[in-house]
């Protein structure tokens, strides 16, 4: 009889603990919105479609697809995300072409992009133009 009472007390005690009002006040933080990348504002400039074709071929013969996919991120950002991020403007094409040639990191939160020192600026720009044109209507 005595042990039964003790058990009952213990059970009540546990129950009281588990519905400790402090516990129910623990706030569950609201789910953070998925972090999207910064999109550089600006209109697309008209571009040379023959360069786009050239860029596509150059990319196919280079090592870009070792780290990039058209749609899904791999080691590097997807080409479609890069296209969404930058407007098609000469300044961005030149800047990104230099980055492809020299390699770099820090913009997308991915590891490092290897350098491609053998690429000419013109070829690298054609490749970048192809990438950026992926989201052009
Ligand atoms: C070794 C893996 C690797 C290879 C090979 C590679 N990339 Fe990348 N690329 C990356 C990574 C990683 C990033 C993201 C760098 C960053 O966050 O700054 C990137 C970023 C880029 C960007 C966006 C740069 C920016 O500042 O937003 C372009 C454009 C690009 N790559 C084009 C190319 C092209 C064209 C080739 C082929 C010539 C190529 N990449 C080959 C890994 C690679």
PDB file of C-alpha atoms and ligand atoms in Angstrom:
ATOM      1  CA  UNK A   1       0.000   0.000   0.000  1.00  0.00           C
ATOM      2  CA  UNK A   2       2.754   2.380   0.963  1.00  0.00           C
ATOM      3  CA  UNK A   3       4.726   1.741  -2.235  1.00  0.00           C
ATOM      4  CA  UNK A   4       1.618   2.313  -4.296  1.00  0.00           C
ATOM      5  CA  UNK A   5       1.158   5.761  -2.783  1.00  0.00           C
ATOM      6  CA  UNK A   6       4.796   6.508  -3.373  1.00  0.00           C
ATOM      7  CA  UNK A   7       4.480   5.467  -6.993  1.00  0.00           C
ATOM      8  CA  UNK A   8       1.410   7.600  -7.413  1.00  0.00           C
ATOM      9  CA  UNK A   9       3.196  10.583  -5.936  1.00  0.00           C
ATOM     10  CA  UNK A  10       6.121   9.958  -8.215  1.00  0.00           C
ATOM     11  CA  UNK A  11       3.826   9.739 -11.225  1.00  0.00           C
ATOM     12  CA  UNK A  12       2.131  13.001 -10.268  1.00  0.00           C
ATOM     13  CA  UNK A  13       5.508  14.597  -9.772  1.00  0.00           C
ATOM     14  CA  UNK A  14       6.640  13.541 -13.244  1.00  0.00           C
ATOM     15  CA  UNK A  15       3.421  14.755 -14.749  1.00  0.00           C
ATOM     16  CA  UNK A  16       3.861  18.104 -13.068  1.00  0.00           C
ATOM     17  CA  UNK A  17       7.387  18.324 -14.423  1.00  0.00           C
ATOM     18  CA  UNK A  18       6.409  17.499 -17.959  1.00  0.00           C
ATOM     19  CA  UNK A  19       3.773  20.198 -18.054  1.00  0.00           C
ATOM     20  CA  UNK A  20       5.961  22.732 -16.367  1.00  0.00           C
ATOM     21  CA  UNK A  21       4.573  26.081 -17.593  1.00  0.00           C
ATOM     22  CA  UNK A  22       8.113  27.228 -18.356  1.00  0.00           C
ATOM     23  CA  UNK A  23       8.366  24.523 -21.004  1.00  0.00           C
ATOM     24  CA  UNK A  24       5.205  25.527 -22.789  1.00  0.00           C
ATOM     25  CA  UNK A  25       6.474  29.080 -22.987  1.00  0.00           C
ATOM     26  CA  UNK A  26       9.527  28.121 -24.978  1.00  0.00           C
ATOM     27  CA  UNK A  27       9.170  30.054 -28.177  1.00  0.00           C
ATOM     28  CA  UNK A  28       9.649  28.263 -31.436  1.00  0.00           C
ATOM     29  CA  UNK A  29      11.363  30.736 -33.743  1.00  0.00           C
ATOM     30  CA  UNK A  30       9.456  31.328 -36.988  1.00  0.00           C
ATOM     31  CA  UNK A  31      10.994  29.540 -39.937  1.00  0.00           C
ATOM     32  CA  UNK A  32      13.421  31.819 -41.677  1.00  0.00           C
ATOM     33  CA  UNK A  33      12.610  32.527 -45.314  1.00  0.00           C
ATOM     34  CA  UNK A  34      14.926  30.660 -47.654  1.00  0.00           C
ATOM     35  CA  UNK A  35      17.897  32.858 -48.332  1.00  0.00           C
ATOM     36  CA  UNK A  36      17.848  33.960 -51.937  1.00  0.00           C
ATOM     37  CA  UNK A  37      20.820  35.562 -53.588  1.00  0.00           C
ATOM     38  CA  UNK A  38      21.105  39.223 -54.393  1.00  0.00           C
ATOM     39  CA  UNK A  39      19.874  40.051 -57.888  1.00  0.00           C
ATOM     40  CA  UNK A  40      21.702  42.945 -59.514  1.00  0.00           C
ATOM     41  CA  UNK A  41      19.071  45.348 -60.784  1.00  0.00           C
ATOM     42  CA  UNK A  42      19.205  46.621 -64.359  1.00  0.00           C
ATOM     43  CA  UNK A  43      17.811  46.047 -67.825  1.00  0.00           C
ATOM     44  CA  UNK A  44      19.263  43.600 -70.341  1.00  0.00           C
ATOM     45  CA  UNK A  45      21.090  45.239 -73.237  1.00  0.00           C
ATOM     46  CA  UNK A  46      20.704  43.893 -76.769  1.00  0.00           C
ATOM     47  CA  UNK A  47      23.323  41.246 -77.502  1.00  0.00           C
ATOM     48  CA  UNK A  48      24.919  39.394 -80.387  1.00  0.00           C
ATOM     49  CA  UNK A  49      23.299  35.989 -80.773  1.00  0.00           C
ATOM     50  CA  UNK A  50      26.207  34.591 -82.789  1.00  0.00           C
ATOM     51  CA  UNK A  51      28.388  35.214 -79.721  1.00  0.00           C
ATOM     52  CA  UNK A  52      25.901  33.255 -77.623  1.00  0.00           C
ATOM     53  CA  UNK A  53      26.287  30.241 -79.907  1.00  0.00           C
ATOM     54  CA  UNK A  54      30.055  30.583 -79.805  1.00  0.00           C
ATOM     55  CA  UNK A  55      29.984  30.739 -76.014  1.00  0.00           C
ATOM     56  CA  UNK A  56      27.831  27.636 -75.811  1.00  0.00           C
ATOM     57  CA  UNK A  57      30.307  25.645 -77.917  1.00  0.00           C
ATOM     58  CA  UNK A  58      33.308  26.972 -75.971  1.00  0.00           C
ATOM     59  CA  UNK A  59      31.691  25.960 -72.692  1.00  0.00           C
ATOM     60  CA  UNK A  60      30.970  22.483 -74.008  1.00  0.00           C
ATOM     61  CA  UNK A  61      34.651  22.058 -74.831  1.00  0.00           C
ATOM     62  CA  UNK A  62      35.924  23.525 -71.566  1.00  0.00           C
ATOM     63  CA  UNK A  63      35.777  22.200 -67.995  1.00  0.00           C
ATOM     64  CA  UNK A  64      32.886  24.397 -66.856  1.00  0.00           C
ATOM     65  CA  UNK A  65      30.442  21.506 -66.522  1.00  0.00           C
ATOM     66  CA  UNK A  66      32.724  19.870 -63.985  1.00  0.00           C
ATOM     67  CA  UNK A  67      31.413  22.397 -61.486  1.00  0.00           C
ATOM     68  CA  UNK A  68      28.346  23.959 -63.091  1.00  0.00           C
ATOM     69  CA  UNK A  69      24.989  22.651 -64.233  1.00  0.00           C
ATOM     70  CA  UNK A  70      22.449  24.511 -66.269  1.00  0.00           C
ATOM     71  CA  UNK A  71      19.660  24.231 -63.694  1.00  0.00           C
ATOM     72  CA  UNK A  72      20.924  22.812 -60.399  1.00  0.00           C
ATOM     73  CA  UNK A  73      23.736  23.999 -58.256  1.00  0.00           C
ATOM     74  CA  UNK A  74      26.744  21.716 -58.154  1.00  0.00           C
ATOM     75  CA  UNK A  75      30.169  22.778 -56.915  1.00  0.00           C
ATOM     76  CA  UNK A  76      29.369  26.149 -58.389  1.00  0.00           C
ATOM     77  CA  UNK A  77      26.103  28.032 -58.872  1.00  0.00           C
ATOM     78  CA  UNK A  78      23.799  26.909 -61.679  1.00  0.00           C
ATOM     79  CA  UNK A  79      24.066  28.833 -64.924  1.00  0.00           C
ATOM     80  CA  UNK A  80      20.411  29.780 -64.661  1.00  0.00           C
ATOM     81  CA  UNK A  81      21.006  31.337 -61.232  1.00  0.00           C
ATOM     82  CA  UNK A  82      23.976  33.284 -62.612  1.00  0.00           C
ATOM     83  CA  UNK A  83      21.717  34.429 -65.463  1.00  0.00           C
ATOM     84  CA  UNK A  84      19.073  35.561 -62.979  1.00  0.00           C
ATOM     85  CA  UNK A  85      21.622  37.400 -60.895  1.00  0.00           C
ATOM     86  CA  UNK A  86      23.195  39.646 -63.527  1.00  0.00           C
ATOM     87  CA  UNK A  87      21.641  41.819 -66.208  1.00  0.00           C
ATOM     88  CA  UNK A  88      23.077  41.342 -69.696  1.00  0.00           C
ATOM     89  CA  UNK A  89      25.322  44.401 -69.781  1.00  0.00           C
ATOM     90  CA  UNK A  90      28.816  44.855 -71.119  1.00  0.00           C
ATOM     91  CA  UNK A  91      30.232  45.802 -67.726  1.00  0.00           C
ATOM     92  CA  UNK A  92      29.007  42.623 -66.073  1.00  0.00           C
ATOM     93  CA  UNK A  93      30.062  40.449 -68.997  1.00  0.00           C
ATOM     94  CA  UNK A  94      33.597  41.897 -68.837  1.00  0.00           C
ATOM     95  CA  UNK A  95      33.742  41.539 -65.049  1.00  0.00           C
ATOM     96  CA  UNK A  96      32.514  37.941 -65.053  1.00  0.00           C
ATOM     97  CA  UNK A  97      34.805  36.995 -67.960  1.00  0.00           C
ATOM     98  CA  UNK A  98      37.780  38.246 -65.951  1.00  0.00           C
ATOM     99  CA  UNK A  99      36.593  36.195 -63.008  1.00  0.00           C
ATOM    100  CA  UNK A 100      36.374  33.055 -65.159  1.00  0.00           C
ATOM    101  CA  UNK A 101      39.931  33.702 -66.377  1.00  0.00           C
ATOM    102  CA  UNK A 102      41.404  34.465 -62.972  1.00  0.00           C
ATOM    103  CA  UNK A 103      39.195  32.262 -60.841  1.00  0.00           C
ATOM    104  CA  UNK A 104      37.678  33.497 -57.625  1.00  0.00           C
ATOM    105  CA  UNK A 105      35.337  33.010 -54.694  1.00  0.00           C
ATOM    106  CA  UNK A 106      33.177  34.779 -52.177  1.00  0.00           C
ATOM    107  CA  UNK A 107      30.163  35.839 -54.224  1.00  0.00           C
ATOM    108  CA  UNK A 108      27.956  32.784 -53.983  1.00  0.00           C
ATOM    109  CA  UNK A 109      29.152  31.207 -50.773  1.00  0.00           C
ATOM    110  CA  UNK A 110      30.515  28.233 -52.678  1.00  0.00           C
ATOM    111  CA  UNK A 111      34.122  27.126 -52.809  1.00  0.00           C
ATOM    112  CA  UNK A 112      36.620  28.535 -55.225  1.00  0.00           C
ATOM    113  CA  UNK A 113      36.286  28.644 -58.996  1.00  0.00           C
ATOM    114  CA  UNK A 114      39.516  27.570 -60.614  1.00  0.00           C
ATOM    115  CA  UNK A 115      41.338  29.959 -62.939  1.00  0.00           C
ATOM    116  CA  UNK A 116      41.222  29.533 -66.720  1.00  0.00           C
ATOM    117  CA  UNK A 117      44.307  31.507 -67.726  1.00  0.00           C
ATOM    118  CA  UNK A 118      44.411  30.094 -71.250  1.00  0.00           C
ATOM    119  CA  UNK A 119      41.057  31.618 -72.158  1.00  0.00           C
ATOM    120  CA  UNK A 120      41.143  34.863 -74.119  1.00  0.00           C
ATOM    121  CA  UNK A 121      38.966  37.692 -72.832  1.00  0.00           C
ATOM    122  CA  UNK A 122      36.879  37.423 -75.991  1.00  0.00           C
ATOM    123  CA  UNK A 123      36.186  33.725 -75.531  1.00  0.00           C
ATOM    124  CA  UNK A 124      35.455  34.112 -71.832  1.00  0.00           C
ATOM    125  CA  UNK A 125      33.037  36.936 -72.645  1.00  0.00           C
ATOM    126  CA  UNK A 126      31.252  34.758 -75.193  1.00  0.00           C
ATOM    127  CA  UNK A 127      30.897  32.055 -72.531  1.00  0.00           C
ATOM    128  CA  UNK A 128      29.536  34.515 -69.999  1.00  0.00           C
ATOM    129  CA  UNK A 129      27.147  35.938 -72.570  1.00  0.00           C
ATOM    130  CA  UNK A 130      25.828  32.452 -73.245  1.00  0.00           C
ATOM    131  CA  UNK A 131      25.269  31.930 -69.505  1.00  0.00           C
ATOM    132  CA  UNK A 132      23.588  35.295 -68.973  1.00  0.00           C
ATOM    133  CA  UNK A 133      21.379  34.826 -72.041  1.00  0.00           C
ATOM    134  CA  UNK A 134      19.803  31.747 -70.479  1.00  0.00           C
ATOM    135  CA  UNK A 135      17.100  33.822 -68.817  1.00  0.00           C
ATOM    136  CA  UNK A 136      16.601  36.288 -71.658  1.00  0.00           C
ATOM    137  CA  UNK A 137      13.199  36.169 -73.320  1.00  0.00           C
TER     138      UNK A 137
HETATM  139  C1  LIG B   1      36.512  24.009 -60.054  1.00  0.00           C
HETATM  140  C2  LIG B   1      35.093  24.287 -60.251  1.00  0.00           C
HETATM  141  C3  LIG B   1      34.710  25.296 -61.320  1.00  0.00           C
HETATM  142  C4  LIG B   1      34.996  25.275 -62.665  1.00  0.00           C
HETATM  143  C5  LIG B   1      35.830  24.263 -63.438  1.00  0.00           C
HETATM  144  C6  LIG B   1      34.305  26.429 -63.235  1.00  0.00           C
HETATM  145  N1  LIG B   1      33.639  27.116 -62.259  1.00  0.00           N
HETATM  146 FE1  LIG B   1      32.566  28.818 -62.502  1.00  0.00          FE
HETATM  147  N2  LIG B   1      32.271  28.921 -60.516  1.00  0.00           N
HETATM  148  C7  LIG B   1      32.698  27.998 -59.586  1.00  0.00           C
HETATM  149  C8  LIG B   1      32.376  28.457 -58.271  1.00  0.00           C
HETATM  150  C9  LIG B   1      32.684  27.728 -56.976  1.00  0.00           C
HETATM  151  C10 LIG B   1      31.744  29.706 -58.440  1.00  0.00           C
HETATM  152  C11 LIG B   1      31.251  30.653 -57.361  1.00  0.00           C
HETATM  153  C12 LIG B   1      32.389  31.611 -57.025  1.00  0.00           C
HETATM  154  C13 LIG B   1      31.991  32.638 -56.013  1.00  0.00           C
HETATM  155  O1  LIG B   1      31.183  32.362 -55.116  1.00  0.00           O
HETATM  156  O2  LIG B   1      32.499  33.774 -56.121  1.00  0.00           O
HETATM  157  C14 LIG B   1      31.684  29.963 -59.867  1.00  0.00           C
HETATM  158  C15 LIG B   1      31.119  31.097 -60.415  1.00  0.00           C
HETATM  159  C16 LIG B   1      31.017  31.344 -61.779  1.00  0.00           C
HETATM  160  C17 LIG B   1      30.394  32.500 -62.365  1.00  0.00           C
HETATM  161  C18 LIG B   1      29.754  33.642 -61.588  1.00  0.00           C
HETATM  162  C19 LIG B   1      30.821  34.506 -60.953  1.00  0.00           C
HETATM  163  C20 LIG B   1      30.267  35.584 -60.056  1.00  0.00           C
HETATM  164  O3  LIG B   1      31.097  36.359 -59.544  1.00  0.00           O
HETATM  165  O4  LIG B   1      29.047  35.673 -59.853  1.00  0.00           O
HETATM  166  C21 LIG B   1      30.518  32.386 -63.730  1.00  0.00           C
HETATM  167  C22 LIG B   1      30.023  33.369 -64.796  1.00  0.00           C
HETATM  168  C23 LIG B   1      31.208  31.144 -63.975  1.00  0.00           C
HETATM  169  N3  LIG B   1      31.492  30.539 -62.781  1.00  0.00           N
HETATM  170  C24 LIG B   1      31.513  30.660 -65.227  1.00  0.00           C
HETATM  171  C25 LIG B   1      32.339  29.561 -65.457  1.00  0.00           C
HETATM  172  C26 LIG B   1      32.793  29.173 -66.768  1.00  0.00           C
HETATM  173  C27 LIG B   1      32.421  29.861 -68.078  1.00  0.00           C
HETATM  174  C28 LIG B   1      33.583  28.070 -66.596  1.00  0.00           C
HETATM  175  C29 LIG B   1      34.359  27.291 -67.652  1.00  0.00           C
HETATM  176  C30 LIG B   1      35.347  28.047 -68.382  1.00  0.00           C
HETATM  177  C31 LIG B   1      33.610  27.797 -65.149  1.00  0.00           C
HETATM  178  N4  LIG B   1      32.842  28.716 -64.508  1.00  0.00           N
HETATM  179  C32 LIG B   1      34.327  26.749 -64.578  1.00  0.00           C
HETATM  180  C33 LIG B   1      33.344  26.817 -59.848  1.00  0.00           C
HETATM  181  C34 LIG B   1      33.863  26.458 -61.085  1.00  0.00           C
END
